[in-house]
mmCIF file of C-alpha atoms in Angstrom:
data_model
loop_
_atom_site.group_PDB
_atom_site.id
_atom_site.type_symbol
_atom_site.label_atom_id
_atom_site.label_comp_id
_atom_site.label_asym_id
_atom_site.label_seq_id
_atom_site.Cartn_x
_atom_site.Cartn_y
_atom_site.Cartn_z
ATOM 1 C CA MET A 190 12.372 -21.406 13.338
ATOM 2 C CA ALA A 191 10.833 -18.411 15.071
ATOM 3 C CA PRO A 192 7.735 -17.012 13.337
ATOM 4 C CA LEU A 193 8.113 -13.955 11.155
ATOM 5 C CA LYS A 194 7.508 -10.696 12.959
ATOM 6 C CA ILE A 195 5.333 -8.553 10.704
ATOM 7 C CA LEU A 196 4.747 -4.813 11.046
ATOM 8 C CA LEU A 197 1.535 -3.470 9.528
ATOM 9 C CA THR A 198 1.014 0.165 8.596
ATOM 10 C CA ASN A 199 -0.943 2.195 6.036
ATOM 11 C CA ASP A 200 -1.658 5.720 4.811
ATOM 12 C CA ASP A 201 -5.433 5.721 5.410
ATOM 13 C CA GLY A 202 -5.104 5.898 9.195
ATOM 14 C CA TRP A 203 -4.983 3.452 12.085
ATOM 15 C CA ASP A 204 -8.774 2.884 12.110
ATOM 16 C CA ALA A 205 -9.222 2.354 8.341
ATOM 17 C CA PRO A 206 -11.152 -0.725 7.156
ATOM 18 C CA GLY A 207 -8.305 -1.627 4.814
ATOM 19 C CA LEU A 208 -5.941 -2.049 7.767
ATOM 20 C CA ALA A 209 -8.502 -4.276 9.479
ATOM 21 C CA ALA A 210 -8.688 -6.340 6.271
ATOM 22 C CA LEU A 211 -4.896 -6.595 6.208
ATOM 23 C CA LYS A 212 -4.901 -7.948 9.769
ATOM 24 C CA CYS A 213 -7.264 -10.673 8.588
ATOM 25 C CA ALA A 214 -5.111 -11.352 5.526
ATOM 26 C CA VAL A 215 -1.955 -11.993 7.563
ATOM 27 C CA ALA A 216 -3.582 -13.818 10.477
ATOM 28 C CA ASN A 217 -1.475 -16.887 11.337
ATOM 29 C CA LEU A 218 1.249 -15.887 8.855
ATOM 30 C CA GLY A 219 3.457 -14.527 11.627
ATOM 31 C CA GLU A 220 3.553 -12.422 14.771
ATOM 32 C CA VAL A 221 1.790 -9.165 13.894
ATOM 33 C CA VAL A 222 2.375 -5.684 15.332
ATOM 34 C CA VAL A 223 0.970 -2.386 14.107
ATOM 35 C CA MET A 224 2.075 1.224 13.862
ATOM 36 C CA ALA A 225 -0.174 3.339 11.660
ATOM 37 C CA PRO A 226 -0.762 7.066 11.172
ATOM 38 C CA LEU A 227 -3.152 8.815 13.523
ATOM 39 C CA HIS A 228 -4.614 10.673 10.521
ATOM 40 C CA GLN A 229 -4.965 9.956 6.805
ATOM 41 C CA HIS A 230 -1.893 10.657 4.684
ATOM 42 C CA SER A 231 -3.007 9.632 1.201
ATOM 43 C CA TYR A 232 -0.767 11.015 -1.572
ATOM 44 C CA ALA A 233 1.868 11.968 1.023
ATOM 45 C CA GLY A 234 4.588 10.139 -0.876
ATOM 46 C CA HIS A 235 7.792 9.652 1.106
ATOM 47 C CA ARG A 236 7.415 12.697 3.337
ATOM 48 C CA VAL A 237 8.998 12.337 6.778
ATOM 49 C CA THR A 238 9.009 14.446 9.952
ATOM 50 C CA THR A 239 12.317 15.577 11.458
ATOM 51 C CA ASP A 240 11.456 19.044 12.791
ATOM 52 C CA ALA A 241 8.697 18.244 15.291
ATOM 53 C CA GLY A 242 7.857 15.719 17.966
ATOM 54 C CA LEU A 243 5.558 12.828 17.065
ATOM 55 C CA GLU A 244 2.830 11.649 19.414
ATOM 56 C CA ILE A 245 2.581 7.898 19.880
ATOM 57 C CA ARG A 246 -0.508 6.248 21.345
ATOM 58 C CA GLU A 247 -1.179 2.628 22.225
ATOM 59 C CA THR A 248 -4.395 1.515 20.506
ATOM 60 C CA GLY A 249 -4.289 -2.171 21.415
ATOM 61 C CA GLN A 250 -1.966 -5.007 22.337
ATOM 62 C CA GLY A 251 1.109 -4.521 20.152
ATOM 63 C CA GLU A 252 -0.626 -1.728 18.219
ATOM 64 C CA TYR A 253 0.154 1.992 18.100
ATOM 65 C CA SER A 254 -0.878 5.123 16.234
ATOM 66 C CA LEU A 255 1.610 7.860 15.397
ATOM 67 C CA SER A 256 1.005 11.507 14.533
ATOM 68 C CA GLY A 257 3.204 11.203 11.477
ATOM 69 C CA THR A 258 3.343 9.902 7.921
ATOM 70 C CA PRO A 259 3.508 6.267 6.788
ATOM 71 C CA ALA A 260 7.281 6.549 6.348
ATOM 72 C CA ASP A 261 7.514 8.050 9.859
ATOM 73 C CA CYS A 262 5.619 5.040 11.207
ATOM 74 C CA VAL A 263 8.116 2.635 9.670
ATOM 75 C CA ARG A 264 11.092 4.650 10.884
ATOM 76 C CA VAL A 265 9.839 4.883 14.452
ATOM 77 C CA ALA A 266 8.711 1.264 14.574
ATOM 78 C CA LEU A 267 11.906 -0.276 13.199
ATOM 79 C CA THR A 268 14.325 1.911 15.168
ATOM 80 C CA THR A 269 12.503 2.449 18.471
ATOM 81 C CA VAL A 270 9.439 0.321 19.195
ATOM 82 C CA PHE A 271 9.681 -2.899 17.143
ATOM 83 C CA PRO A 272 13.349 -3.235 16.068
ATOM 84 C CA GLU A 273 13.040 -7.020 15.700
ATOM 85 C CA VAL A 274 10.518 -6.782 12.817
ATOM 86 C CA ASP A 275 11.347 -8.891 9.743
ATOM 87 C CA VAL A 276 8.726 -7.665 7.266
ATOM 88 C CA VAL A 277 6.748 -4.448 6.782
ATOM 89 C CA ILE A 278 3.393 -4.658 5.001
ATOM 90 C CA ALA A 279 1.558 -1.428 4.169
ATOM 91 C CA GLY A 280 -2.141 -1.366 3.265
ATOM 92 C CA ILE A 281 -4.614 -2.442 2.285
ATOM 93 C CA ASN A 282 -4.957 0.930 0.609
ATOM 94 C CA ARG A 283 -8.379 1.951 -0.671
ATOM 95 C CA GLY A 284 -7.596 2.685 -4.306
ATOM 96 C CA GLY A 285 -4.954 1.316 -6.633
ATOM 97 C CA ASN A 286 -1.296 2.221 -6.495
ATOM 98 C CA LEU A 287 -0.384 1.250 -10.024
ATOM 99 C CA GLY A 288 2.302 2.497 -12.363
ATOM 100 C CA SER A 289 3.331 6.075 -11.655
ATOM 101 C CA ASP A 290 1.174 6.079 -8.495
ATOM 102 C CA VAL A 291 4.166 4.570 -6.685
ATOM 103 C CA TYR A 292 5.840 7.993 -6.605
ATOM 104 C CA ILE A 293 2.999 9.729 -4.753
ATOM 105 C CA SER A 294 1.665 6.881 -2.631
ATOM 106 C CA GLY A 295 2.175 6.935 1.122
ATOM 107 C CA THR A 296 1.453 3.205 1.147
ATOM 108 C CA VAL A 297 4.275 2.427 -1.253
ATOM 109 C CA ALA A 298 6.561 4.860 0.596
ATOM 110 C CA ALA A 299 6.162 2.790 3.754
ATOM 111 C CA ALA A 300 7.363 -0.337 1.935
ATOM 112 C CA ARG A 301 10.198 1.658 0.371
ATOM 113 C CA GLU A 302 11.283 2.943 3.793
ATOM 114 C CA ALA A 303 11.358 -0.646 5.030
ATOM 115 C CA ALA A 304 13.682 -1.560 2.157
ATOM 116 C CA LEU A 305 15.908 1.419 2.948
ATOM 117 C CA LEU A 306 16.214 0.112 6.510
ATOM 118 C CA GLY A 307 17.103 -3.382 5.341
ATOM 119 C CA ARG A 308 13.757 -5.138 5.789
ATOM 120 C CA LYS A 309 11.408 -6.834 3.358
ATOM 121 C CA GLY A 310 8.738 -4.301 2.376
ATOM 122 C CA ILE A 311 5.395 -4.995 0.714
ATOM 123 C CA ALA A 312 2.764 -2.428 -0.289
ATOM 124 C CA ILE A 313 -0.720 -3.748 -1.026
ATOM 125 C CA SER A 314 -3.597 -1.758 -2.497
ATOM 126 C CA GLN A 315 -7.165 -2.395 -3.612
ATOM 127 C CA PHE A 316 -8.181 -0.956 -6.980
ATOM 128 C CA VAL A 317 -11.781 0.297 -6.732
ATOM 129 C CA ARG A 318 -14.165 0.365 -9.684
ATOM 130 C CA ARG A 319 -16.812 3.044 -9.861
ATOM 131 C CA ASN A 320 -20.404 1.941 -9.285
ATOM 132 C CA MET A 321 -19.302 -1.385 -7.780
ATOM 133 C CA GLU A 322 -19.474 -2.125 -4.068
ATOM 134 C CA LEU A 323 -16.198 -2.955 -2.343
ATOM 135 C CA ASP A 324 -16.167 -5.939 0.020
ATOM 136 C CA TRP A 325 -13.140 -5.826 2.326
ATOM 137 C CA ASP A 326 -13.558 -9.532 3.085
ATOM 138 C CA ASP A 327 -12.769 -10.203 -0.575
ATOM 139 C CA SER A 328 -9.748 -7.908 -0.315
ATOM 140 C CA ALA A 329 -8.488 -9.815 2.722
ATOM 141 C CA ARG A 330 -8.926 -13.148 0.948
ATOM 142 C CA HIS A 331 -7.193 -12.056 -2.252
ATOM 143 C CA GLY A 332 -4.491 -10.257 -0.264
ATOM 144 C CA ARG A 333 -3.718 -13.379 1.730
ATOM 145 C CA THR A 334 -3.150 -15.297 -1.508
ATOM 146 C CA ALA A 335 -0.515 -12.822 -2.698
ATOM 147 C CA LEU A 336 1.086 -12.153 0.693
ATOM 148 C CA GLY A 337 1.347 -15.843 1.556
ATOM 149 C CA GLN A 338 3.422 -16.277 -1.585
ATOM 150 C CA LEU A 339 5.618 -13.204 -1.088
ATOM 151 C CA LEU A 340 6.398 -13.915 2.551
ATOM 152 C CA THR A 341 8.125 -17.135 1.486
ATOM 153 C CA GLU A 342 10.319 -15.321 -1.046
ATOM 154 C CA VAL A 343 13.944 -14.693 -0.113
ATOM 155 C CA HIS A 344 14.436 -10.975 0.456
ATOM 156 C CA GLU A 345 16.617 -9.413 -2.215
ATOM 157 C CA HIS A 346 18.513 -6.473 -0.724
ATOM 158 C CA LYS A 347 17.415 -3.011 -1.940
ATOM 159 C CA THR A 348 14.115 -4.268 -3.360
ATOM 160 C CA TYR A 349 10.487 -4.126 -2.258
ATOM 161 C CA TRP A 350 7.130 -5.283 -3.580
ATOM 162 C CA ASN A 351 4.051 -3.480 -4.838
ATOM 163 C CA VAL A 352 0.833 -5.530 -4.926
ATOM 164 C CA ASN A 353 -2.497 -4.412 -6.388
ATOM 165 C CA LEU A 354 -5.753 -6.287 -5.980
ATOM 166 C CA PRO A 355 -8.389 -6.167 -8.741
ATOM 167 C CA HIS A 356 -12.002 -5.240 -8.041
ATOM 168 C CA VAL A 357 -13.859 -8.301 -9.271
ATOM 169 C CA GLU A 358 -17.128 -10.096 -8.636
ATOM 170 C CA LYS A 359 -17.256 -12.516 -5.696
ATOM 171 C CA THR A 360 -17.400 -15.524 -8.010
ATOM 172 C CA VAL A 361 -14.103 -14.595 -9.690
ATOM 173 C CA VAL A 362 -10.837 -16.060 -8.385
ATOM 174 C CA PRO A 363 -8.115 -13.722 -9.660
ATOM 175 C CA GLY A 364 -4.758 -15.087 -10.703
ATOM 176 C CA ILE A 365 -1.420 -13.546 -9.738
ATOM 177 C CA VAL A 366 0.649 -11.854 -12.435
ATOM 178 C CA GLU A 367 4.211 -10.706 -11.794
ATOM 179 C CA CYS A 368 4.825 -7.705 -14.008
ATOM 180 C CA GLU A 369 6.551 -4.346 -14.277
ATOM 181 C CA THR A 370 4.911 -1.120 -13.198
ATOM 182 C CA ASP A 371 3.581 0.999 -16.058
ATOM 183 C CA ASN A 372 5.737 4.086 -16.615
ATOM 184 C CA GLU A 373 3.125 6.043 -18.550
ATOM 185 C CA PRO A 374 1.806 9.263 -16.918
ATOM 186 C CA LEU A 375 -1.531 9.599 -15.212
ATOM 187 C CA ASP A 376 -4.357 11.446 -16.967
ATOM 188 C CA VAL A 377 -3.300 14.907 -15.787
ATOM 189 C CA ARG A 378 -5.824 17.581 -16.746
ATOM 190 C CA PHE A 379 -7.119 20.640 -14.927
ATOM 191 C CA ARG A 380 -10.227 22.777 -15.199
ATOM 192 C CA ARG A 381 -9.758 26.506 -14.665
ATOM 193 C CA GLU A 382 -12.395 28.521 -12.825
ATOM 194 C CA GLY A 383 -11.376 32.128 -12.243
ATOM 195 C CA ASP A 384 -8.266 32.198 -10.100
ATOM 196 C CA ARG A 385 -8.457 28.479 -9.257
ATOM 197 C CA VAL A 386 -7.693 25.273 -11.103
ATOM 198 C CA HIS A 387 -9.330 21.925 -10.290
ATOM 199 C CA TYR A 388 -7.967 18.505 -11.130
ATOM 200 C CA ALA A 389 -10.099 16.990 -13.898
ATOM 201 C CA GLY A 390 -8.183 13.822 -14.770
ATOM 202 C CA SER A 391 -9.757 10.369 -14.832
ATOM 203 C CA TYR A 392 -7.999 7.452 -13.115
ATOM 204 C CA PRO A 393 -9.580 4.805 -15.388
ATOM 205 C CA ALA A 394 -8.623 6.838 -18.460
ATOM 206 C CA ARG A 395 -4.883 6.504 -17.807
ATOM 207 C CA PRO A 396 -2.760 4.832 -20.501
ATOM 208 C CA ARG A 397 -2.315 1.061 -20.280
ATOM 209 C CA THR A 398 0.890 -0.492 -21.574
ATOM 210 C CA PRO A 399 0.362 -4.127 -22.644
ATOM 211 C CA GLY A 400 1.685 -6.589 -20.075
ATOM 212 C CA LYS A 401 2.288 -4.056 -17.292
ATOM 213 C CA ASP A 402 0.504 -3.595 -13.990
ATOM 214 C CA VAL A 403 -2.219 -1.116 -14.977
ATOM 215 C CA GLU A 404 -3.518 -3.279 -17.812
ATOM 216 C CA ASN A 405 -3.296 -6.492 -15.785
ATOM 217 C CA CYS A 406 -5.010 -5.171 -12.653
ATOM 218 C CA PHE A 407 -7.736 -3.378 -14.619
ATOM 219 C CA GLY A 408 -8.196 -6.677 -16.433
ATOM 220 C CA GLY A 409 -8.861 -8.609 -13.224
ATOM 221 C CA ALA A 410 -5.480 -9.942 -12.064
ATOM 222 C CA ILE A 411 -3.592 -9.522 -8.799
ATOM 223 C CA THR A 412 -0.444 -7.725 -9.886
ATOM 224 C CA VAL A 413 2.883 -8.154 -8.110
ATOM 225 C CA SER A 414 5.762 -5.863 -9.049
ATOM 226 C CA LYS A 415 9.277 -5.904 -7.654
ATOM 227 C CA LEU A 416 10.678 -2.394 -7.249
ATOM 228 C CA ARG A 417 14.291 -1.347 -6.634
ATOM 229 C CA LEU A 418 15.774 1.486 -4.641
#
C-alpha cells in the first residue's frame, strides 16, 4: 500500500514551534506536506476568504505558507496544491482547544474543513499550565502516541477528531482517554473601564463536567474526542 499523504497546518503560523513539533510527531507516519497561514489566526474559528486573492509562498520542499486562515489553507491545499492528501492534521496549537473552544478555534476549524471535503481531519492542541515551562519535545512525543493510533482508525464519513495534550512533568506518561467534549461555557467575564470592556475570564476556572475532555485533560490525560459535522 502507498503511504498516507498527510497535510499539516495550524493557526499559529507557518513558523510556529508547535508546527515544528507536529512535523516531528508524524515523522515516518506518512508522506508529509505543509500549508500553513502566513500570520497567526488564533480564535479565527471557521472564517474563510472568498473576496480577495491569497498569496502563496513556498517555504521548503513540499511546504507552503498562505496569506489566509487555517480553513483557507485546507481548502487551497486539498483543491489546488495537494489534492491527493488523505489526512489533514492541524496543530500542535499552543493552548488547549477543549470543550466549547472547538467553536472558536482555527485549529479545530482546519480539521472540520478537511471533514467537509471528505478527508480524515485531526486537530491537536497542547494545554499549557501557568508557571510551568512547556517543552515542545514532550508535545511531539505525546502527540505521536495519539496520532499513531488515530491514523490507523477507519475514517467515518462526516466526522473528525479533536486531540488535547496535557501539560505534565517529564516523568509522567499520560494515558489516552476517548471522551466527549464538555458543553459547559467558558468563564466569560468582563471588566469595564470607562468606555471599554476587557475580558477578565480565567481559562482554568471553566466548569469541568465529570468524564468529559476538560476534566480529563486538566487531570493529566491525552483526550481524544470524535466530533460530527
